[in-house]
Amino acid sequence: MFRKIHFQRFHVVFAALIVLTIAVTANSQGTAFSYQGKLTDGGNPANGSYDLQFVLFDSLSGGAQIGATLTRSAVAVGNGIFRVQLDYGAGAFSGSERFLEISVRPADVGNYITLSPRQQISSTPYAVRSLNAGTADGLSVACINCVTSSQIQNVQGSQISGAIPVASVPTGSTNYIQNTTTQQAGSNFNVSGNGVVGGSLGIGTTAPTARLTVVGGGFTKNLFVTDNNTTATSFDLGNTSTGGRTWRMQSVGGGVFGRVGNFEVWEAGNSVNGLTIQPNGTVLMGSNLKAGGILVADDYGYDNPGKNDLIVKGNVGIGVTNPSSKLVVFGSTDPLVTSDVVDAFGFNNNVGIHGRTGTAFGILGSVSDSGYAGYFMGRVNVTGTLSKGAGSFKIDHPLDPANKYLYHSFVESPDMMNIYNGNITTDENGDATIKLPEYFEALNQDFRYQLTAIGQFAQAIVASEIKDNQFSIKTDKPRVKVSWQVTGIRHDAFANANRIQVEEVKPAKERGFYLHPELFGQPEEKRVEWALTPETMRRIKEQRAQVTSSNSAP
């Protein structure tokens, strides 16, 4: 019986029978099968050479593809009949329904045309499942006493898989261990020989996460290695690759003089301990580190550090292997790493960073590119002399604060004063108009003027004051060159919020203290910093005295 399927210009009539490839013997049976159909082109039986593609699915439409797409090129079609060999392997036919989708085109011409509907595969190809007969699917767990020992002639150990149901295990089943992650109650075992575990071993857990995972509970000992001897109980942790080491951890016994009860870690075969923890809590690392305080040195010249103190005799390097100063810190050279090199926080009356020197620099900042040698966010106070090559204010532009900055050089005065000047020549009537920057009135108020005639004696006056960012002058003679200067007091948002107070009464806490007490015949303790941070200043004075004493020692 044939069924016609129309798709554009092609028509295919498929044979209802799919022919399996039959081998000579059962042992050589394959999984390939023959598929035969009839192809019509324009209503007439097709003749010639055609390319065919075959895709196996698990449903009539949609669904999942099973196996690979099989392409058969240049298939000879005579009087509409074609025959191909297909092989999806035994795994493709598990017992569920299967449907074959076919696409066709003239040999090597154009795109494939997919024909529909898909063709359901009849039960005949499922004969390939007989290939599994040599390795039977296994008995059901419900099979209890359904097979007797007399029926079993020979079973190879490699063919046994799965778990024997507990109900099928003979009397004394607690002596049998199942190969399963499900815990089997009451099954103790005692192995007199050697044991080997190919995978991971879990003690107290059915889901080990390492080669050996031990899970205890509360204060239960998870792992206990012990021995009753006078030397030590130890175990080794080693790496056998090139350059690897074997490290030994041991609890020292009572027969080792001077080391009784110590916990020690050292390289196996090397008599020098890497780490020792004594029964009294003292920690030794080689010969260079002891705890209480901690001393890092090759001798005890700095002996007995204070509790919780860290004493380092040499230089300290962070991010560098050869520090050239007492402390050298290198940040990451990776451009993707954005963490700061050093963070220092001072809370309450504590100073965040204190740098002090004699004739050099307490703090030196330098820059090799376009960054800042120093960058301060907040108030900056200088009690000594400030020397600068140049200086300016930098503010958000009054006319476009979101997109521009405005800079002006410093002018020293009691007011927050800006100065503008220039030269101009009056016309034949002695008139001239001076145009100022468009931000002038937005930035300044309280204008003052100065006019000076250049090259001749003449009088010059301000004819009209500043309005709309300009003012005009007049001279008593025509064509006089005039040098002009205008000053203004800032009244932008930042200046109004941070107006300079010329005279100020010292806060109560700072009264009786000085910025420079030595100029008034007062002792060092009268510096204003002693009023603000007395503990910090006391520590600095003590440290300075220690350095002086150390330098004067013979």
Coordinates of C-alpha atoms in Angstrom, one line a residue, residues 315-332 339-343:
N315 CA 63.4 45.5 55.4
V316 CA 59.9 44.6 54.6
G317 CA 58.7 44.2 51.0
I318 CA 55.1 43.9 49.9
G319 CA 54.7 43.1 46.2
V320 CA 58.5 43.2 45.8
T321 CA 61.3 40.6 46.5
N322 CA 64.2 43.0 47.2
P323 CA 63.0 45.9 49.3
S324 CA 65.6 48.7 49.5
S325 CA 64.0 50.6 52.4
K326 CA 62.4 49.7 55.7
L327 CA 59.1 49.3 54.0
V328 CA 58.5 49.1 50.2
V329 CA 55.1 48.5 48.8
F330 CA 54.5 47.8 45.1
G331 CA 51.0 47.7 43.7
S332 CA 49.9 45.5 40.9
S339 CA 42.7 48.4 44.3
D340 CA 44.8 51.0 46.3
V341 CA 48.3 50.2 47.2
V342 CA 48.0 51.5 50.8
D343 CA 45.0 52.5 52.8

